[in-house]
Coordinates of N, CA, C and O in Angstrom, one line a residue:
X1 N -72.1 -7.9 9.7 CA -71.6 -6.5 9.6 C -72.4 -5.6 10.5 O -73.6 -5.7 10.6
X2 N -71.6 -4.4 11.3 CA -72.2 -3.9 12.1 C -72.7 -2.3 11.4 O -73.2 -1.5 12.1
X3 N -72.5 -2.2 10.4 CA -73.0 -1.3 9.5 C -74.6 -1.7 8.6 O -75.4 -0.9 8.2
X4 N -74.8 -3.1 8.5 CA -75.9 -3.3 7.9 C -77.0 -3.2 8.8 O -78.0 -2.9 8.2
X5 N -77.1 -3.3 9.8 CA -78.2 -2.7 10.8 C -78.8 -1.7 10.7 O -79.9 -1.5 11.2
X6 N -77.9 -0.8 10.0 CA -78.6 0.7 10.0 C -79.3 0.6 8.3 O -79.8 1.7 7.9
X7 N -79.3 -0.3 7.6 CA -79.7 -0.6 5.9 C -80.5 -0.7 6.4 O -80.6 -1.1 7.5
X8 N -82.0 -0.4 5.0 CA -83.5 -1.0 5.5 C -83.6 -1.1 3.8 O -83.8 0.0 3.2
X9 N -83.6 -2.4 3.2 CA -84.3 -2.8 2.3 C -85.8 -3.1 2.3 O -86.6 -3.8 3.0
X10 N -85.9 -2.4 1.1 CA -87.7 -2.2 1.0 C -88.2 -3.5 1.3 O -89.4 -3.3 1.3
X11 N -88.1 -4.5 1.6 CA -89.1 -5.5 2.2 C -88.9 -5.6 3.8 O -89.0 -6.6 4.5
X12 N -88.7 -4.4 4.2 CA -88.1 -4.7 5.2 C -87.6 -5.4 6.3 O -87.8 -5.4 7.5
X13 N -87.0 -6.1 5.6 CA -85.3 -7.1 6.1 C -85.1 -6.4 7.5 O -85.5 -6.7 8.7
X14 N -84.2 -5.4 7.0 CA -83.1 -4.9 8.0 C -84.0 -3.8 8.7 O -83.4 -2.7 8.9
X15 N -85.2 -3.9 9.2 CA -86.0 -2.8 9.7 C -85.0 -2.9 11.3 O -84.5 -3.9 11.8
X16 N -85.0 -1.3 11.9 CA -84.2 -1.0 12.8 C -85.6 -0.6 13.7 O -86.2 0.4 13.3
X17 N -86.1 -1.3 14.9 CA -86.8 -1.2 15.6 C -87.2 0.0 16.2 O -86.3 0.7 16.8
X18 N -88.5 0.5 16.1 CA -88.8 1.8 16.6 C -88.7 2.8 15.4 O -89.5 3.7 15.2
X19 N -87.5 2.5 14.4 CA -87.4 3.9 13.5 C -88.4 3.7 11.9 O -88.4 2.8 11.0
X20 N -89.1 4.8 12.2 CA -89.4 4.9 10.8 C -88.8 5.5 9.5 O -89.1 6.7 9.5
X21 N -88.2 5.3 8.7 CA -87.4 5.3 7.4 C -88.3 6.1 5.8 O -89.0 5.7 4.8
X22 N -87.9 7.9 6.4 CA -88.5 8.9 5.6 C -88.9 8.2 4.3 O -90.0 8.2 3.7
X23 N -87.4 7.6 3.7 CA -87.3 7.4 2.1 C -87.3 5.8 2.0 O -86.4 5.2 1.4
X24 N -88.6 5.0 2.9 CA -88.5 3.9 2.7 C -90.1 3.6 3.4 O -90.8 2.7 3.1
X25 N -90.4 4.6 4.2 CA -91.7 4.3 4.7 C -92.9 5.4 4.4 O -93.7 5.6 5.3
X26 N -92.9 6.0 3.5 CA -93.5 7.2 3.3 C -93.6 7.5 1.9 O -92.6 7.5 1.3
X27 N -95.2 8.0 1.0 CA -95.1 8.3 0.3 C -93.7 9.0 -0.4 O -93.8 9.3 -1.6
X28 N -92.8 9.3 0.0 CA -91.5 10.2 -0.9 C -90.3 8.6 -1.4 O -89.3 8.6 -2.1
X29 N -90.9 7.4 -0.9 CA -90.4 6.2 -2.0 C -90.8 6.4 -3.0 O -89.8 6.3 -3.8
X30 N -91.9 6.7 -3.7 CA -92.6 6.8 -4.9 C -91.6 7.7 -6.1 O -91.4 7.4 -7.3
X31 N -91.2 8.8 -5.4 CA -90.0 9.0 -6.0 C -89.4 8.0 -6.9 O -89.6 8.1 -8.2
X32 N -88.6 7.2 -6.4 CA -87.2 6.3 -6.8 C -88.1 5.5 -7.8 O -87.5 5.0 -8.7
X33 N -89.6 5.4 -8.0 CA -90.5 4.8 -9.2 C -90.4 5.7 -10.2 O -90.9 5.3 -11.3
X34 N -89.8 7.1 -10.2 CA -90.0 8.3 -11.3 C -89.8 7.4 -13.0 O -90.6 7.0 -13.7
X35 N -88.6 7.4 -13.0 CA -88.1 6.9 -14.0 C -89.0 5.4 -14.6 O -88.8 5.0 -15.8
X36 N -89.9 4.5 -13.7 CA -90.7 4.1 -14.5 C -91.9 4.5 -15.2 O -92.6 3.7 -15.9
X37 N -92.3 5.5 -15.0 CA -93.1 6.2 -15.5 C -92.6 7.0 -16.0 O -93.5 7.8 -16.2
X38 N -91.5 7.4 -16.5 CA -91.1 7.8 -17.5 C -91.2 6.9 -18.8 O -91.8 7.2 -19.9
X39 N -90.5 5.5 -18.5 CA -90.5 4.6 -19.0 C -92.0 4.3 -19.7 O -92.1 4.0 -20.8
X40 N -92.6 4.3 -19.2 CA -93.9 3.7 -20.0 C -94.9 5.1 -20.7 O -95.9 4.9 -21.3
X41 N -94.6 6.0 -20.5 CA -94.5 7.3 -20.9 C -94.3 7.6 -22.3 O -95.0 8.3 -23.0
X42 N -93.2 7.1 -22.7 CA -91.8 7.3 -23.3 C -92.5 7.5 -24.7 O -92.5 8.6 -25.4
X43 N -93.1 6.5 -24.9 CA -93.3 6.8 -26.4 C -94.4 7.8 -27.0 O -94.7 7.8 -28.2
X44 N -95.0 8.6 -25.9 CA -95.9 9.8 -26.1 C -95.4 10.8 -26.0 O -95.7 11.7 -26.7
X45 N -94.1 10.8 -24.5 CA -93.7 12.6 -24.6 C -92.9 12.4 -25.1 O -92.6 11.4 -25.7
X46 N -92.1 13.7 -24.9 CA -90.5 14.4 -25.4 C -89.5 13.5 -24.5 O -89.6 13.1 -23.4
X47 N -88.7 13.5 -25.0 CA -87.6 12.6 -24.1 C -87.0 13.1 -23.3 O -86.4 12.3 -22.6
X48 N -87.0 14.6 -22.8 CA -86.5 15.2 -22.1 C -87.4 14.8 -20.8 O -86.9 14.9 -19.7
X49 N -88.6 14.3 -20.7 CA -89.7 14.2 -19.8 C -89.2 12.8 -19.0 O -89.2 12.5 -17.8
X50 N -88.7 12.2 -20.1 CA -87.9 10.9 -19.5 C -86.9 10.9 -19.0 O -86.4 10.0 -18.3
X51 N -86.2 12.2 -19.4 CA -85.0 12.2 -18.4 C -85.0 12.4 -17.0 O -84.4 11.8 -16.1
X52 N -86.2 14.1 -17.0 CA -86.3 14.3 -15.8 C -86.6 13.3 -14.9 O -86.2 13.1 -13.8
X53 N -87.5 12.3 -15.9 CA -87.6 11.5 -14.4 C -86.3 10.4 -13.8 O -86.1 10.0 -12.7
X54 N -85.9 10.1 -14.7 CA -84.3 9.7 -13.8 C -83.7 10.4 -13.3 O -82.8 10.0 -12.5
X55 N -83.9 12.1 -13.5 CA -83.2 12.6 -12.3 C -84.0 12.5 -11.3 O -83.4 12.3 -10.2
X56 N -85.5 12.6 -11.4 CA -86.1 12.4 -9.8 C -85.6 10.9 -9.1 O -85.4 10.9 -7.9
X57 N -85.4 9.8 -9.7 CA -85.0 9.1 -9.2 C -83.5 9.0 -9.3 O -83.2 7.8 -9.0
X58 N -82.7 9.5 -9.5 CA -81.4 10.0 -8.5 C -81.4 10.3 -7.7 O -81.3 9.5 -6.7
X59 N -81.7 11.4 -7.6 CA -81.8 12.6 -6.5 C -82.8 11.9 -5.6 O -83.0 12.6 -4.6
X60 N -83.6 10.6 -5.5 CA -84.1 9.9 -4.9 C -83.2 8.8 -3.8 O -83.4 8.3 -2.7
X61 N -82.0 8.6 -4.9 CA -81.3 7.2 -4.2 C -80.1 8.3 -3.6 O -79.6 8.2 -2.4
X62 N -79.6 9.4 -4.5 CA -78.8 10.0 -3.4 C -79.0 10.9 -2.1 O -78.1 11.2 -1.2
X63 N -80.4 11.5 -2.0 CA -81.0 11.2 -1.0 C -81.1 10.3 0.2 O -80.8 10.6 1.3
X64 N -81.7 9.0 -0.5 CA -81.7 8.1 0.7 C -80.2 7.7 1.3 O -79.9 7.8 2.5
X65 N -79.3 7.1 0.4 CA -77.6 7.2 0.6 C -77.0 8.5 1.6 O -76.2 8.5 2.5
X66 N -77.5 9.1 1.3 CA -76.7 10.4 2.3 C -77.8 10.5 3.7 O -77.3 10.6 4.8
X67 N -78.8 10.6 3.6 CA -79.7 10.1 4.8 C -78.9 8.9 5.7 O -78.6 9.2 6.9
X68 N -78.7 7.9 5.3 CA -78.3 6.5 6.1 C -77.4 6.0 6.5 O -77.1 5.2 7.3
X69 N -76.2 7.2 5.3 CA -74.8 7.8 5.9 C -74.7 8.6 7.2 O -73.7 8.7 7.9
X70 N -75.5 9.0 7.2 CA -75.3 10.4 8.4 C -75.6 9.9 9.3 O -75.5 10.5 10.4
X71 N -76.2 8.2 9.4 CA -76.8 7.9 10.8 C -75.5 7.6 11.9 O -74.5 6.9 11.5
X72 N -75.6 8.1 13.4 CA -74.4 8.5 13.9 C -73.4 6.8 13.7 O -72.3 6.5 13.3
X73 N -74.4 6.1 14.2 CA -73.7 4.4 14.1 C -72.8 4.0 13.1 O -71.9 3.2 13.3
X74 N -73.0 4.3 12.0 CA -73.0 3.8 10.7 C -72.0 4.3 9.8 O -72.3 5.5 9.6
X75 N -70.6 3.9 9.0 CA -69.9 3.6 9.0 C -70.2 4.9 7.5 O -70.7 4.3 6.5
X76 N -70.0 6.0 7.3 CA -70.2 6.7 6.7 C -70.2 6.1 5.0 O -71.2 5.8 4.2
X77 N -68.9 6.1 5.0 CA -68.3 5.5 2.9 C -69.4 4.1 2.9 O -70.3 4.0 2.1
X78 N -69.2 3.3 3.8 CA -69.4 1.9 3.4 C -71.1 1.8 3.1 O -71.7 1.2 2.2
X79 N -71.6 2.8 4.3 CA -73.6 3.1 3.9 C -73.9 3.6 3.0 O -74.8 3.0 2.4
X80 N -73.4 4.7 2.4 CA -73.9 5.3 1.4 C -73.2 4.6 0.3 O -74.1 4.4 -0.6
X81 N -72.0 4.0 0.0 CA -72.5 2.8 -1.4 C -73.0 2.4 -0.8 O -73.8 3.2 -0.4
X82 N -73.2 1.2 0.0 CA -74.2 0.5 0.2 C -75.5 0.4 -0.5 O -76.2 -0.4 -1.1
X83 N -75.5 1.7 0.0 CA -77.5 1.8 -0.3 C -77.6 2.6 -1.5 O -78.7 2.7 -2.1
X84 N -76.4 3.4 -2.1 CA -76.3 4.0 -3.4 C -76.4 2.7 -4.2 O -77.4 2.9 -5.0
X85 N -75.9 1.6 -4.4 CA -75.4 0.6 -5.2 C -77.0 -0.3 -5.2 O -77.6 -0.8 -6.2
X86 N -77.3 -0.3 -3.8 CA -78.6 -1.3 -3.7 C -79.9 0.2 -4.6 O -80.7 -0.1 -5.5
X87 N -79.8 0.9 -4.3 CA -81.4 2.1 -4.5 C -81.2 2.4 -6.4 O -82.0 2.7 -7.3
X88 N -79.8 2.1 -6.3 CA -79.2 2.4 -7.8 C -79.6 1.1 -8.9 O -79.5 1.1 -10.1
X89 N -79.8 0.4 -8.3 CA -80.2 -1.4 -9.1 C -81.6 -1.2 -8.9 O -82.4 -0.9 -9.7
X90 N -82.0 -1.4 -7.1 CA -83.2 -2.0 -7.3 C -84.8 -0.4 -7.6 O -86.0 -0.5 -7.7
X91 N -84.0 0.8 -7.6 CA -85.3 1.5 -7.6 C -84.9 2.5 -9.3 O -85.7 3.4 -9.7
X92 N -83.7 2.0 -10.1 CA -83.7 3.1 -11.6 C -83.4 2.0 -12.4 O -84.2 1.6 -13.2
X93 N -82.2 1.3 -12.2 CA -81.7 0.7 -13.8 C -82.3 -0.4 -13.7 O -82.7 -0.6 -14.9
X94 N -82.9 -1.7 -12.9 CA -82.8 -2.5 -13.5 C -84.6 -2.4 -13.6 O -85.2 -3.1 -14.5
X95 N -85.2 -1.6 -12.6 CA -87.1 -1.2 -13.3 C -86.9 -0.7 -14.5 O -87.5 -1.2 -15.5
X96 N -86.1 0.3 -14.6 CA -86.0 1.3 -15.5 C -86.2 0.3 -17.0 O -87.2 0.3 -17.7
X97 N -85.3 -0.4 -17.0 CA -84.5 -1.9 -18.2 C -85.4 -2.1 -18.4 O -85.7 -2.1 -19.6
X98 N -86.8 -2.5 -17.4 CA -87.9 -4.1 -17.7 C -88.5 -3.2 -18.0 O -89.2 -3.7 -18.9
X99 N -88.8 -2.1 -17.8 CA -90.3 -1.1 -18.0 C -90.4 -0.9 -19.4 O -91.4 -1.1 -20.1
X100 N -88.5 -0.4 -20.0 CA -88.5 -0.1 -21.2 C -88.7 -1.1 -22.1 O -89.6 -0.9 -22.9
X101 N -88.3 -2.2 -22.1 CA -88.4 -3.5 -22.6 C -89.5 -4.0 -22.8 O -89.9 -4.5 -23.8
X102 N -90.5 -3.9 -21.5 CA -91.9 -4.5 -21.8 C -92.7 -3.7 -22.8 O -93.5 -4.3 -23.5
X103 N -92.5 -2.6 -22.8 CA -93.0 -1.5 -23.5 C -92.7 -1.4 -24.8 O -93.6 -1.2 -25.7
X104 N -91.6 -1.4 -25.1 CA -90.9 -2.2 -26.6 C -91.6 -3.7 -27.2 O -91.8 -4.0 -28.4
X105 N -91.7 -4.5 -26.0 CA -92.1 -6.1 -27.0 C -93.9 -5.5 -27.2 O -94.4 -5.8 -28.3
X106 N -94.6 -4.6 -26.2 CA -95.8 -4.3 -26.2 C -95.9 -3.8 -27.9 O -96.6 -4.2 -28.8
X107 N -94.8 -2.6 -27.7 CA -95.2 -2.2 -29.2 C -94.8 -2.9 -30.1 O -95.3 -2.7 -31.1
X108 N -93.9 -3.7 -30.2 CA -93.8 -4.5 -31.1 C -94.6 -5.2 -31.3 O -94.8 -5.6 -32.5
X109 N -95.3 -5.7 -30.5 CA -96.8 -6.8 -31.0 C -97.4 -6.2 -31.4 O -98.0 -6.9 -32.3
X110 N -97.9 -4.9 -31.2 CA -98.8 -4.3 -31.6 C -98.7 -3.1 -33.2 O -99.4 -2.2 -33.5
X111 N -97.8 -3.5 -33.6 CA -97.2 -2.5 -34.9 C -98.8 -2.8 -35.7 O -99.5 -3.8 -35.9
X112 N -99.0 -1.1 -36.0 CA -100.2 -1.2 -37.3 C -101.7 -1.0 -36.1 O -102.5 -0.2 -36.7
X113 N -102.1 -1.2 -35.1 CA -102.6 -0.9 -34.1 C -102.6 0.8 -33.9 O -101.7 1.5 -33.4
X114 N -104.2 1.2 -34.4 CA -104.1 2.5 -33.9 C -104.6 3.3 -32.5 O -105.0 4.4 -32.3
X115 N -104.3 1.8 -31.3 CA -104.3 2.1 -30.3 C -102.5 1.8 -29.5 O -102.3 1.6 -28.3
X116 N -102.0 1.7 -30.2 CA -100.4 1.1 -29.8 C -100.0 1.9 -28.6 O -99.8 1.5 -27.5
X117 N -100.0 3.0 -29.1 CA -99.6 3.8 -28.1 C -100.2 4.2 -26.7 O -99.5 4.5 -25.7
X118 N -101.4 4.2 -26.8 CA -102.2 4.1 -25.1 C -102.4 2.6 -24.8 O -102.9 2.3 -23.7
X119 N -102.2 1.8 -25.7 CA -101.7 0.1 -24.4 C -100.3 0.0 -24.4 O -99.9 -1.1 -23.9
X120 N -99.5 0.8 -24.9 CA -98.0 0.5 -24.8 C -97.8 1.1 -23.5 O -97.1 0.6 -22.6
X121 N -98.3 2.5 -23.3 CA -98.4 3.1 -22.1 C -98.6 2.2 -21.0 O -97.9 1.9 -20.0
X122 N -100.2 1.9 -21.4 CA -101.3 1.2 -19.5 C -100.2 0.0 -19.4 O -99.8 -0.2 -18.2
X123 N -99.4 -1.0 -20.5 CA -99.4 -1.6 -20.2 C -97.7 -1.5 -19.0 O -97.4 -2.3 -18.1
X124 N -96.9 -0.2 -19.6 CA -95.8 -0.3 -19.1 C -96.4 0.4 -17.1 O -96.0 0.1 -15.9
X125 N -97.2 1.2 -17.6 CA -97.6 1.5 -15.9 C -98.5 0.3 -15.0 O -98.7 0.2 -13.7
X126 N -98.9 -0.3 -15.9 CA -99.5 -1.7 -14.9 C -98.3 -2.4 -14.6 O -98.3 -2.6 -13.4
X127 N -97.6 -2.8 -15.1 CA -96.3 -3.4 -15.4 C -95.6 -2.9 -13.8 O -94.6 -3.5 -13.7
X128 N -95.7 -2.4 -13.2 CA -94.1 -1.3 -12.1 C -94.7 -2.2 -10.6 O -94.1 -2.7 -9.7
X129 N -95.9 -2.0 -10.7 CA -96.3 -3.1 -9.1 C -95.8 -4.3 -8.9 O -95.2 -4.6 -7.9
X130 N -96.1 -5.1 -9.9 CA -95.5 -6.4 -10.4 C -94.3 -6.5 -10.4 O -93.8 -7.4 -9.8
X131 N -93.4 -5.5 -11.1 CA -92.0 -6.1 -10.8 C -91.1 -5.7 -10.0 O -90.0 -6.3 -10.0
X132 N -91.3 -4.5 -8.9 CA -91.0 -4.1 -7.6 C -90.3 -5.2 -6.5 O -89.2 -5.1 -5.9
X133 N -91.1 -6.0 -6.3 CA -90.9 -7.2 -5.2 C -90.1 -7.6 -5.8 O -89.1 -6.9 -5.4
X134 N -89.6 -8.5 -7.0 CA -88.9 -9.7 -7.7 C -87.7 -8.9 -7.5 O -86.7 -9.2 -6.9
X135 N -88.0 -7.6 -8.1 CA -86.6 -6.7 -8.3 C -85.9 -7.0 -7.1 O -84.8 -7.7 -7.0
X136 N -86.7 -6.1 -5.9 CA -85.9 -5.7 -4.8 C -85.0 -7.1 -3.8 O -83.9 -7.0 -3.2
X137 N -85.8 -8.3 -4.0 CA -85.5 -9.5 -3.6 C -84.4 -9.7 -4.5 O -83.5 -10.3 -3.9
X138 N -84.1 -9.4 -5.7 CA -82.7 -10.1 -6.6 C -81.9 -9.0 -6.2 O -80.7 -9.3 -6.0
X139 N -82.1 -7.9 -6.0 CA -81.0 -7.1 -5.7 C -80.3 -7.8 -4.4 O -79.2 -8.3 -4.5
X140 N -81.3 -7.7 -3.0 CA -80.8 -8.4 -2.0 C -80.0 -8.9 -2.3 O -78.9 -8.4 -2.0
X141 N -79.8 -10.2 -3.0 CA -79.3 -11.6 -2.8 C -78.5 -11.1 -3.3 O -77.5 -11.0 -2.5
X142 N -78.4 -10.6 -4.5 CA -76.8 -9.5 -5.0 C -76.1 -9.3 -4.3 O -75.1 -9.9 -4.1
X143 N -76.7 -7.9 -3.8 CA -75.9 -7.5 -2.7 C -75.3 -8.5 -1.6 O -74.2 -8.5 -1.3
X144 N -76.1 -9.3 -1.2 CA -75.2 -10.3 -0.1 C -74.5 -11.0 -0.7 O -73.4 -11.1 -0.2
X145 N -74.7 -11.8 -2.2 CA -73.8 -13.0 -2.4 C -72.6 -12.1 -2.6 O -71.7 -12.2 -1.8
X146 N -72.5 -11.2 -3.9 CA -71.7 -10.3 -4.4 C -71.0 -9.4 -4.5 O -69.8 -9.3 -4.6
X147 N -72.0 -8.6 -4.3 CA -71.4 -6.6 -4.2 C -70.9 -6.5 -2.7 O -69.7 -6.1 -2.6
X148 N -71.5 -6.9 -1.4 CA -71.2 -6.7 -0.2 C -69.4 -7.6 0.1 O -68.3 -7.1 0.4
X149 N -69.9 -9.0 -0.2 CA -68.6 -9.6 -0.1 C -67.3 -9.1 -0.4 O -66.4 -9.0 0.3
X150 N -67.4 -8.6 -1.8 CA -66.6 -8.1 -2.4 C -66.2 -6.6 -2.4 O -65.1 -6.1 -2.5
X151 N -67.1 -6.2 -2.3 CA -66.7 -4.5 -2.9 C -66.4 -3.9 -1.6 O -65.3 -3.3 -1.3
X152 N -67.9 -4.0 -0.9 CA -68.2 -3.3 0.8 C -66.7 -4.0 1.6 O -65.9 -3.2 2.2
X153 N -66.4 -5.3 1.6 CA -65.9 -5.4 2.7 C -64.5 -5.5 2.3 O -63.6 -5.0 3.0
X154 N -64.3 -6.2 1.2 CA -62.6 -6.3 0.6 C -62.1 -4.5 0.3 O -61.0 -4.0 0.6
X155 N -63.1 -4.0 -0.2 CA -62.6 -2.5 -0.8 C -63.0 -1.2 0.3 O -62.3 -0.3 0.6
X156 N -64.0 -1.5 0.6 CA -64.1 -0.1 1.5 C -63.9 -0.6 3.1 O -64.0 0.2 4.0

C-alpha cells in the first residue's frame, strides 16, 4: 500500500527516513499512556480522574490520526482510520483492559490486606512498560492480517 509508508508504528516498522514523528518520537507519546495510569490509579481517586485520563488519551490518538492525515502523500480517510483504529487498540483499550484487569486480580488476592490499595496501585503502574511491546506487536499483526485487508482496502 502506498499510504502505509507514511504510518509509523511505535516499534518503528514503518519509520519514513529522515522524519522525526512528534507523537511517536517525543516525550508527547506518554500521552496515549494517560489512561493507564488512570487505570491503576482507579481505586484511590474519583472516577472522574479516570476519565480524564481517557480523554488525554483520545485527544492523543486523534491527534496523532489527523497529524498523518494531513501528510501531503497520504491518502487522507484511509490514514487517519488507519492510525485512529491502530492508536485506538494499541495506546487506550486494549492497555486500558490489561491495566484494569491486572489491578482487579491484584486486589482480589489481596482482599483483607491493609495495604491493598498502594500495591494494587505500584502494581498496575509497574505493569504499563511490560505490556506496551506485546500490545503494540499484536495490534500490528491485526492490523495487517485483518483490519487493513478488510476494512482499509475493501471499504475505504
Amino acid at each position: 500500500n502506498e499510504y502505509k509508508s507514511y504510518l509509523r508504528m511505535a516499534d518503528g516498522s514503518e519509520d519514513v527516513p529522515g522524519e522525526r514523528d512528534f507523537y511517536r518520537d517525543t516525550p508527547v507519546r506518554y500521552l496515549g499512556y494517560a489512561n493507564e495510569v488512570g487505570e491503576a490509579f482507579r481505586n484511590i481517586v474519583h472516577r472522574n480522574f479516570v476519565r480524564l485520563s481517557y480523554g488525554i488519551s483520545g485527544a492523543y490518538v486523534f491527534a496523532d490520526a489527523l497529524s498523518k492525515s494531513r501528510h501531503p502523500d497520504a491518502p487522507t480517510i484511509r490514514t487517519f482510520v488507519d492510525v485512529a483504529i491502530w492508536q485506538g487498540l494499541a495506546s487506550v483499550a486494549i492497555p486500558g483492559f490489561t491495566i484494569n484487569r491486572i489491578c482487579w486480580a491484584t486486589g482480589h488476592l489481596l482482599r483483607g490486606s491493609r495495604h491493598r490499595m498502594t500495591v494494587v496501585t505500584g502494581v498496575g503502574l509497574l505493569a504499563i512498560p511490560f505490556i506496551i511491546k506485546p500490545i503494540d506487536h499484536g495490534v500490528d499483526v491485526l492490523m495487517d492480517r485483518a483490519i487493513r485487508p478488510f476494512l482499509l482496502e475493501k471499504v475505504l
